[in-house]
PDB file of N, CA and C in Angstrom:
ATOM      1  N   UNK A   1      85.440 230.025  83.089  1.00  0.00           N
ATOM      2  CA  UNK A   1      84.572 230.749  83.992  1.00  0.00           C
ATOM      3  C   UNK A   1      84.944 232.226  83.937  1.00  0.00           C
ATOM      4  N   UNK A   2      83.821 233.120  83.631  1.00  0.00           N
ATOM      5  CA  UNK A   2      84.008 234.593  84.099  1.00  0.00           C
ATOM      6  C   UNK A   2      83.441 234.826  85.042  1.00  0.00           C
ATOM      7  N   UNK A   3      83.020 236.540  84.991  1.00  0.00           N
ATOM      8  CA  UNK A   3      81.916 237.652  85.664  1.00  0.00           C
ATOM      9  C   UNK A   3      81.689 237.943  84.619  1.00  0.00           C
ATOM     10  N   UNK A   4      80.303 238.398  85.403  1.00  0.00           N
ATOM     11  CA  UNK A   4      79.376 239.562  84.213  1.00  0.00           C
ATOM     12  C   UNK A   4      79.484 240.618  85.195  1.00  0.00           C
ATOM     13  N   UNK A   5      80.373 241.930  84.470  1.00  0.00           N
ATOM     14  CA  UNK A   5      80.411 242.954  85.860  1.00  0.00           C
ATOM     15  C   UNK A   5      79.446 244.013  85.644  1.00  0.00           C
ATOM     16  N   UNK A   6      78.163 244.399  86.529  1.00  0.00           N
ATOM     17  CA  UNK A   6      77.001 245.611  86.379  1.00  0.00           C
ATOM     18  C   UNK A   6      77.280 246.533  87.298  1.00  0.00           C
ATOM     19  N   UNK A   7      77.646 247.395  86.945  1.00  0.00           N
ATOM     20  CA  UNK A   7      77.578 248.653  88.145  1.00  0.00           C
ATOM     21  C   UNK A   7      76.584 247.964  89.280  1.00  0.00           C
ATOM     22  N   UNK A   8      76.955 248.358  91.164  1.00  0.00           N
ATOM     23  CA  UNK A   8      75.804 249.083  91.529  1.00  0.00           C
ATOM     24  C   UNK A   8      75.147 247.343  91.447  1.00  0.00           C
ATOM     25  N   UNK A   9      75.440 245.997  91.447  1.00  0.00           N
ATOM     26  CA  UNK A   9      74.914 244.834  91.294  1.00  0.00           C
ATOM     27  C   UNK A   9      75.894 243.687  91.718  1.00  0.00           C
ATOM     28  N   UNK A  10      75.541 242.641  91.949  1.00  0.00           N
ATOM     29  CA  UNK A  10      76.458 241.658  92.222  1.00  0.00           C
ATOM     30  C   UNK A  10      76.779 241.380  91.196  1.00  0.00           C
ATOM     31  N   UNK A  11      78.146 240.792  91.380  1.00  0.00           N
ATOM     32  CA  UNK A  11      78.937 240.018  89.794  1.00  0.00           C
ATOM     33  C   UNK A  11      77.952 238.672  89.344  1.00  0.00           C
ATOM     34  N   UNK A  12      77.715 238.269  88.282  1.00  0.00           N
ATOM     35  CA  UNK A  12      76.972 237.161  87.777  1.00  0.00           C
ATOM     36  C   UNK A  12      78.283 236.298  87.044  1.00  0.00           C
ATOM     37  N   UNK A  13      77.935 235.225  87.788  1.00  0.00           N
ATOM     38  CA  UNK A  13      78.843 234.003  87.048  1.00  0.00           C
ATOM     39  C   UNK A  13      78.587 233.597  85.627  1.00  0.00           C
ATOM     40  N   UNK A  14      79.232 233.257  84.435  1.00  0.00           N
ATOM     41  CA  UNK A  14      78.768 232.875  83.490  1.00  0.00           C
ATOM     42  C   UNK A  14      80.190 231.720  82.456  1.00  0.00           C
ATOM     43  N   UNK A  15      79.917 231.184  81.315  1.00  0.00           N
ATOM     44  CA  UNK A  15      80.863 230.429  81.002  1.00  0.00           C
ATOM     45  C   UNK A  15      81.346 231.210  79.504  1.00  0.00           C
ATOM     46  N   UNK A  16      82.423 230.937  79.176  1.00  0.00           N
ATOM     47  CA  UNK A  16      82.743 231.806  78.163  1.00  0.00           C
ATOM     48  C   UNK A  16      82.948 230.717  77.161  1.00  0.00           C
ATOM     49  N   UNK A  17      82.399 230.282  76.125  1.00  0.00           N
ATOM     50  CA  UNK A  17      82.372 228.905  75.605  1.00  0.00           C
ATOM     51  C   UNK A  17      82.775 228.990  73.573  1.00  0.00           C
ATOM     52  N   UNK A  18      83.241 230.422  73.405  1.00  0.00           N
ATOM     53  CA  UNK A  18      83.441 230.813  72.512  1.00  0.00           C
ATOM     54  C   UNK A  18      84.197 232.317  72.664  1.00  0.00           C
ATOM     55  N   UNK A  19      86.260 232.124  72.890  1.00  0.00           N
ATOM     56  CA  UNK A  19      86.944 233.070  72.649  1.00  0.00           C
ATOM     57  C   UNK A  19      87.385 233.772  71.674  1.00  0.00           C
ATOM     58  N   UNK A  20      87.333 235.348  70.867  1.00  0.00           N
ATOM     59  CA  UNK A  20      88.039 235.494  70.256  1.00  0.00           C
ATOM     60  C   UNK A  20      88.949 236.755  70.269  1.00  0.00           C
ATOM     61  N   UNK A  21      89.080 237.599  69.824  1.00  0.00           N
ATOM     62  CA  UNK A  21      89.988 238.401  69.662  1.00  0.00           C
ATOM     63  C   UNK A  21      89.190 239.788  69.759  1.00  0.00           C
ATOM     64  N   UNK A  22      88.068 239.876  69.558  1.00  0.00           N
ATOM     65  CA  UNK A  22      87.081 240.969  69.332  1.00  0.00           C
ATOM     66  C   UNK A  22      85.606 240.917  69.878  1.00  0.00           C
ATOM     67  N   UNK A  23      85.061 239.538  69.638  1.00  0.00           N
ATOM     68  CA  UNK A  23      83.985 238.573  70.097  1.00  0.00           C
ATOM     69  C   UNK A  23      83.824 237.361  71.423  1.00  0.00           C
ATOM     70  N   UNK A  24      83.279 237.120  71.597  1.00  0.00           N
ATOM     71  CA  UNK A  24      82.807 235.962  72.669  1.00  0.00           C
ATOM     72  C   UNK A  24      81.239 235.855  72.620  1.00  0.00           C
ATOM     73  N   UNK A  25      81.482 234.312  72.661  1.00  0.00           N
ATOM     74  CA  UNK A  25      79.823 233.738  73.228  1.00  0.00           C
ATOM     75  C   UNK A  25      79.763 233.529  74.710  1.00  0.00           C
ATOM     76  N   UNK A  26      78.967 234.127  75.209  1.00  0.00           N
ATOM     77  CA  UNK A  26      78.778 233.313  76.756  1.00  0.00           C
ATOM     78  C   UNK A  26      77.762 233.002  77.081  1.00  0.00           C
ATOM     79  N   UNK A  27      77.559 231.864  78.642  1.00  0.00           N
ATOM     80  CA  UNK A  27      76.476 231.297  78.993  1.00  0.00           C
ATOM     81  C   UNK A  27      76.047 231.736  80.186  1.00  0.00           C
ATOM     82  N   UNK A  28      75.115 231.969  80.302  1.00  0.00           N
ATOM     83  CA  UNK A  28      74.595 232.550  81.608  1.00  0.00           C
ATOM     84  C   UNK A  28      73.047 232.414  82.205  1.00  0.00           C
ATOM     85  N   UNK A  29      73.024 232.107  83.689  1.00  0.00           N
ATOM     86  CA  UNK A  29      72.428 231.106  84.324  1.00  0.00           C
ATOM     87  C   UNK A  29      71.167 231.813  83.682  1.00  0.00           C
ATOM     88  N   UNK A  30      70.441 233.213  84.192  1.00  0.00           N
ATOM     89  CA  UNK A  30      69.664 233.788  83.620  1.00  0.00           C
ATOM     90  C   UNK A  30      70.353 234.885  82.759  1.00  0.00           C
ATOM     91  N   UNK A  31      69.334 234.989  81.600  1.00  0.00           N
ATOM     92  CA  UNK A  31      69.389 236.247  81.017  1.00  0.00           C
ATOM     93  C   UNK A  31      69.097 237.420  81.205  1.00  0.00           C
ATOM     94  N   UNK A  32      67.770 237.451  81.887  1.00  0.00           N
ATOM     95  CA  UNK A  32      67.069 238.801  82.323  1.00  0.00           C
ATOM     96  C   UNK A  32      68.175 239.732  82.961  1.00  0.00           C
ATOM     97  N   UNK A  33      67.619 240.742  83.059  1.00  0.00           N
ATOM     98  CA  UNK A  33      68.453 241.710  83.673  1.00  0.00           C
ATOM     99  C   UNK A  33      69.787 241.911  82.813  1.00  0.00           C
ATOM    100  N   UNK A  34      70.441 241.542  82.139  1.00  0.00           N
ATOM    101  CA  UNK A  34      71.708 241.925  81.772  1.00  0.00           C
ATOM    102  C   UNK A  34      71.513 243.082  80.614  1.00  0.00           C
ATOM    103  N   UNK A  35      72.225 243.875  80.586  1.00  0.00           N
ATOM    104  CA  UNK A  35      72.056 245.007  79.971  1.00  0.00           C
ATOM    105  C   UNK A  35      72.714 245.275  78.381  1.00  0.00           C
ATOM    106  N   UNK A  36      72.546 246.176  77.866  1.00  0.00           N
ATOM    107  CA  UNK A  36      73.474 245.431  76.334  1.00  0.00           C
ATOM    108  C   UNK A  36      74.969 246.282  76.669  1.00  0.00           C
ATOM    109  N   UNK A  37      75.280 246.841  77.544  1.00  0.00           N
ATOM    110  CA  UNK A  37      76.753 246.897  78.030  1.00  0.00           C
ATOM    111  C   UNK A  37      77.305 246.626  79.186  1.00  0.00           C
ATOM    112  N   UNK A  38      77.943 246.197  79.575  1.00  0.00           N
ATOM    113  CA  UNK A  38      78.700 245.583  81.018  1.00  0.00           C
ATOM    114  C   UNK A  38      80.057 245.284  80.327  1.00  0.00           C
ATOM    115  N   UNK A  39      80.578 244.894  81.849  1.00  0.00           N
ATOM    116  CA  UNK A  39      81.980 244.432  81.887  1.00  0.00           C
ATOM    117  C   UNK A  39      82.196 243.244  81.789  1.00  0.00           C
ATOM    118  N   UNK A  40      83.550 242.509  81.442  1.00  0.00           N
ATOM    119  CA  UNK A  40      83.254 240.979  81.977  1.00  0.00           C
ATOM    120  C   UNK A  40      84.725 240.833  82.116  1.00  0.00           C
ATOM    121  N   UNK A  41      84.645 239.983  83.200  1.00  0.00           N
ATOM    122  CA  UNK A  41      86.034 240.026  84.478  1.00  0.00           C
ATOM    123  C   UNK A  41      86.219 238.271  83.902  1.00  0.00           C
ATOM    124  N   UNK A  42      87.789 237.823  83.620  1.00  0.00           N
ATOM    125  CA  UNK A  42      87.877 236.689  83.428  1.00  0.00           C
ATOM    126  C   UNK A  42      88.198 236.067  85.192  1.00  0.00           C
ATOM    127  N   UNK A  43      88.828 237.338  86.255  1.00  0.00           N
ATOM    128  CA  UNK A  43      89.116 236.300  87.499  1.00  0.00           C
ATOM    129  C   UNK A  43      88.459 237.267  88.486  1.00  0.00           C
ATOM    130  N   UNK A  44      88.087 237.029  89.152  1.00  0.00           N
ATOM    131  CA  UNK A  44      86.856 237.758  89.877  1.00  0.00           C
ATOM    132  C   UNK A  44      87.559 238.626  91.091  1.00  0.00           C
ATOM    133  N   UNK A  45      88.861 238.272  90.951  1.00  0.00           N
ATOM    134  CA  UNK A  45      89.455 238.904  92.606  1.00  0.00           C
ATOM    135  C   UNK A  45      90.514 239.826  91.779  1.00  0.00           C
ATOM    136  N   UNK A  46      90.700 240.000  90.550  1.00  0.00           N
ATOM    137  CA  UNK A  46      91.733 240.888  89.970  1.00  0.00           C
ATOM    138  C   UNK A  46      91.179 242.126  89.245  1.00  0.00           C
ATOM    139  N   UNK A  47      91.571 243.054  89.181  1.00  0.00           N
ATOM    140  CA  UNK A  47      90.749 244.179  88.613  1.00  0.00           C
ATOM    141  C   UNK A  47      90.871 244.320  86.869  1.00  0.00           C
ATOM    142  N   UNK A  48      90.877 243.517  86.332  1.00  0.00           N
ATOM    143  CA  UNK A  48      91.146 243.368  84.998  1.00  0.00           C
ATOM    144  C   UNK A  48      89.920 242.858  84.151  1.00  0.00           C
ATOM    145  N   UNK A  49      89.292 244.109  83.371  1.00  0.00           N
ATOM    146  CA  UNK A  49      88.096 243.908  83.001  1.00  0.00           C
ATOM    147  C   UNK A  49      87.815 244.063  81.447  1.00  0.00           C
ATOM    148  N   UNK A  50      87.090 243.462  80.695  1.00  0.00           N
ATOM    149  CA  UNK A  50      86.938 244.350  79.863  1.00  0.00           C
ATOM    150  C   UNK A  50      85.767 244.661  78.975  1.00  0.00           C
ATOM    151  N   UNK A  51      85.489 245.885  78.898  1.00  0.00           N
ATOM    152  CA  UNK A  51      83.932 246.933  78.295  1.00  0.00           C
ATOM    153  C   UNK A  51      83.534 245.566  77.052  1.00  0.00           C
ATOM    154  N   UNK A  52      82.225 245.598  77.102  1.00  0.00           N
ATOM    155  CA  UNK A  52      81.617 244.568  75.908  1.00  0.00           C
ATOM    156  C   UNK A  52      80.014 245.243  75.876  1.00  0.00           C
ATOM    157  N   UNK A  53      79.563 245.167  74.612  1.00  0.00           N
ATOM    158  CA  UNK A  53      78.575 245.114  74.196  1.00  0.00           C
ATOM    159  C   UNK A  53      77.349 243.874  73.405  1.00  0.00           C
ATOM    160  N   UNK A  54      76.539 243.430  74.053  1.00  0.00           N
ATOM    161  CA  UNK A  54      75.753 242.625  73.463  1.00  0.00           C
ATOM    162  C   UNK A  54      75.392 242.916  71.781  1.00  0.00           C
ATOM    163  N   UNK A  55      75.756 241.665  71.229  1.00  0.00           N
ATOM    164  CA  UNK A  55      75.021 241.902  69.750  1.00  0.00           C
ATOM    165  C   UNK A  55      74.297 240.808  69.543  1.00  0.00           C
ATOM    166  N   UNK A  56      74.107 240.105  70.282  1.00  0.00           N
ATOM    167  CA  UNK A  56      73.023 239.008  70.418  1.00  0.00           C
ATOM    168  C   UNK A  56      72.373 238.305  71.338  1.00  0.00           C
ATOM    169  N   UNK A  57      71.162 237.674  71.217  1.00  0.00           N
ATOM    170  CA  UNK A  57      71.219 237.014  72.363  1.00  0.00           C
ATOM    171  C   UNK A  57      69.852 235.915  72.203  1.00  0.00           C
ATOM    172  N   UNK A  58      70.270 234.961  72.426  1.00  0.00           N
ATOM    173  CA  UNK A  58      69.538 233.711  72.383  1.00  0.00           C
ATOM    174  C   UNK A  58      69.586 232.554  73.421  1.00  0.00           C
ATOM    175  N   UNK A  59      68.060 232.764  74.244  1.00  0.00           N
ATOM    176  CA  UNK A  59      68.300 232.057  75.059  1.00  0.00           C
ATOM    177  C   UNK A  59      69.524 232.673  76.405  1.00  0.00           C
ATOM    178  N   UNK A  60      69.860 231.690  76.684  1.00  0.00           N
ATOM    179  CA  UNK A  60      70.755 231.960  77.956  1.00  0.00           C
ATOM    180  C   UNK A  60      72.513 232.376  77.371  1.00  0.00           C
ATOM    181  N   UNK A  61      72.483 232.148  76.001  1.00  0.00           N
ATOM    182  CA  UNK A  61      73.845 232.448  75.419  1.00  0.00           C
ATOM    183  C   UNK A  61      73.368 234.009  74.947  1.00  0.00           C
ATOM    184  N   UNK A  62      75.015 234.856  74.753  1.00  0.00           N
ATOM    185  CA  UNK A  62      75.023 235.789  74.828  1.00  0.00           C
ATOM    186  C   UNK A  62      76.212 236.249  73.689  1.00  0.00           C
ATOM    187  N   UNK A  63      76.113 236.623  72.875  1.00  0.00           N
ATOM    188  CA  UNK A  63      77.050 237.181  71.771  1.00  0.00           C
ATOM    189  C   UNK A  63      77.643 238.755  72.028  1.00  0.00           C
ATOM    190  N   UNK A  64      79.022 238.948  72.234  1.00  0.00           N
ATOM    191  CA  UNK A  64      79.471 239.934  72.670  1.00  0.00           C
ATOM    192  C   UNK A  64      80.808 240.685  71.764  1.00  0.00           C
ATOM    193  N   UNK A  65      80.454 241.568  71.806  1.00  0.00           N
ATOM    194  CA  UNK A  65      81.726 242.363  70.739  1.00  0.00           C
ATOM    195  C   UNK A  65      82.931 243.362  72.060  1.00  0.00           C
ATOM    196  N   UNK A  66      83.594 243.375  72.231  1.00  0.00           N
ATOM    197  CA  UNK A  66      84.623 244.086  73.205  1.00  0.00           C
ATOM    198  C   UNK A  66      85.017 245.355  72.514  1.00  0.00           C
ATOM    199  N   UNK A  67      84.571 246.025  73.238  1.00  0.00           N
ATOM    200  CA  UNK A  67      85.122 247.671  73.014  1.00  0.00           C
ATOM    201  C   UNK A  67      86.008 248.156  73.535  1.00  0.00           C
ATOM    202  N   UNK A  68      86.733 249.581  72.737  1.00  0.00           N
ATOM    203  CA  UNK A  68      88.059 249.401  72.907  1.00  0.00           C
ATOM    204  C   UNK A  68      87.844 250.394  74.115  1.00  0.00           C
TER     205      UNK A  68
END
């Protein structure tokens, strides 16, 4: 379980169902609205985040590259 963190928006729950080192797939309830950069928080009460950019997206899964 993560966040999807948006400025200025509530956190969106989503599943992270593909970890890697640079990449992640995630699942998320809706797609709309998500932007091709946000944050994504692995524990929702700790301030530990980190910058990602969409490079895909199909359906409710979401292909993400982490910036440094």
């Amino acid at each position: 379980m993560a966040w999807i963190v948006i400025s200025g928006r509530a956190d969106r729950e989503c599943s992270v169902v593909d970890l890697a080192a640079t990449t992640a797939k995630v699942v998320v309830q809706d797609g709309t609205g998500i932007p091709d950069r946000f944050e994504l928080a692995f524990f929702q009460a700790v301030d530990k985040r980190r910058k990602c950019e969409v490079i895909w997206r199909r359906g409710r899964m979401l292909g993400i590259r982490f910036l440094a």
